[in-house]
């Protein structure tokens, strides 16, 4: 009877593991879709920011020559601060690592927690650097989905 109960328990755990795997894969796809929304919008953000800075300086009526190379260089530096291409590369890498980890037979708990922590870091950095409504909405969706993944990961041994 004990052997049968243990086999039943093992079978139940295997079914639950398969269901969790399907859930993680689906959530990973959602994370990737949000990442692609951000990646599509990201190249526009520095240009928009540069234009906003230029317009604000003009509207401020400061005694600046907005065609002066030094002023243009400073505007470019400020605009480059909202460039998130490096964060997108790292986020894409972390999500790929997570997907790969899900396909391994080894224990994934601690490794997954670490990868998800890194994903959260990149998402937060993207959210703080990119002053853009489209990206902000995608970041919120990423954070919500990431929290759901973390909650599910707590069920994995």
C-alpha positions in Angstrom: 0.0 0.0 0.0 2.8 2.4 0.8 4.5 1.7 -2.5 1.3 2.4 -4.4 0.8 5.6 -2.4 4.3 6.7 -3.3 3.9 5.9 -7.0 0.6 7.9 -7.0 2.3 10.8 -5.2 5.2 10.7 -7.8 2.7 10.6 -10.7 0.8 13.5 -9.2 4.0 15.5 -8.9 5.0 14.7 -12.4 1.6 15.9 -13.7 1.9 19.1 -11.6 5.4 19.7 -12.9 4.2 19.3 -16.5 1.4 21.8 -15.8 3.8 24.3 -14.3 6.2 23.9 -17.3 3.4 24.7 -19.7 2.5 27.7 -17.5 6.1 28.9 -17.4 6.4 28.6 -21.2 3.3 30.6 -21.7 4.4 33.3 -19.3 7.8 33.4 -21.0 6.1 34.0 -24.3 4.1 36.9 -22.7 7.4 38.3 -21.3 9.0 38.1 -24.8 6.1 39.8 -26.4 6.4 42.8 -24.0 10.1 42.8 -24.6 9.5 43.1 -28.3 7.1 45.9 -27.8 9.8 47.8 -25.9 12.5 46.9 -28.4 10.4 48.2 -31.3 9.8 51.5 -29.5 13.3 51.9 -27.9 15.1 53.4 -31.0 12.6 56.2 -31.1 12.9 57.3 -27.5 16.3 59.1 -27.6 15.3 61.0 -30.7 12.0 62.0 -29.1 13.8 63.0 -25.9 16.4 65.0 -27.9 13.6 66.8 -29.6 11.8 67.5 -26.3 15.0 68.9 -24.8 15.6 71.1 -27.8 12.0 72.4 -27.7 12.2 73.1 -24.0 15.4 75.0 -24.3 13.9 77.1 -27.0 10.7 77.7 -25.0 12.7 78.7 -22.0 14.1 81.6 -23.9 17.6 81.1 -22.6 20.4 83.0 -24.3 21.7 79.8 -25.9 22.7 79.1 -29.5 20.8 75.9 -30.0 22.9 75.2 -33.1 26.1 75.5 -31.1 28.1 72.2 -31.2 28.6 72.2 -27.4 24.8 72.6 -26.7 24.0 70.0 -29.3 26.5 67.6 -27.7 25.0 68.1 -24.2 21.5 67.5 -25.6 22.8 64.3 -27.2 24.4 63.2 -23.9 21.1 63.7 -22.1 19.2 61.9 -24.8 21.6 59.0 -24.8 20.9 58.4 -21.1 17.5 57.1 -22.1 19.0 54.5 -24.5 18.0 51.1 -23.2 19.6 48.9 -25.9 22.1 47.3 -23.4 19.3 46.5 -21.0 17.2 45.0 -23.7 20.2 42.8 -24.8 20.6 41.6 -21.2 16.9 41.1 -20.6 16.6 39.0 -23.8 19.6 36.9 -22.7 18.1 36.3 -19.2 14.7 35.3 -20.7 16.5 32.9 -23.1 18.5 31.5 -20.1 15.2 31.0 -18.2 13.6 29.2 -21.2 16.7 27.0 -21.5 16.7 26.2 -17.8 13.0 25.1 -18.0 14.1 22.4 -20.5 16.8 20.9 -18.3 16.3 17.9 -16.1 18.3 19.3 -13.2 16.9 21.2 -10.2 16.0 24.7 -11.3 14.8 26.5 -8.2 17.8 28.6 -7.1 19.0 29.2 -10.7 15.6 30.3 -11.7 15.3 32.6 -8.8 18.6 34.2 -9.7 17.6 34.6 -13.3 14.3 36.1 -12.4 16.0 38.5 -10.0 18.2 39.7 -12.9 15.2 40.0 -15.2 13.6 42.2 -12.5 16.7 44.4 -12.4 16.7 44.9 -16.1 13.0 45.7 -16.2 13.4 48.2 -13.4 16.3 49.9 -15.2 14.4 50.0 -18.5 11.4 51.6 -16.6 13.5 54.2 -15.0 15.6 55.2 -18.1 12.9 55.3 -20.8 10.6 58.2 -20.4 8.0 56.9 -22.8 4.4 55.9 -22.2 4.4 52.9 -24.5 7.5 51.5 -22.8 6.2 52.3 -19.4 3.0 50.3 -20.1 5.1 47.4 -21.3 7.3 47.6 -18.2 4.2 47.4 -16.0 3.0 44.3 -17.9 6.5 42.8 -17.6 6.5 43.4 -13.9 3.1 41.9 -13.4 4.0 38.8 -15.4 7.3 38.5 -13.7 5.6 38.5 -10.3 3.3 35.7 -11.5 6.3 33.7 -12.6 8.0 34.2 -9.3 4.9 33.1 -7.4 4.7 30.0 -9.5 8.4 29.3 -9.1 7.8 29.2 -5.3 5.8 26.0 -6.0 8.8 24.3 -7.7 11.2 22.3 -5.7 
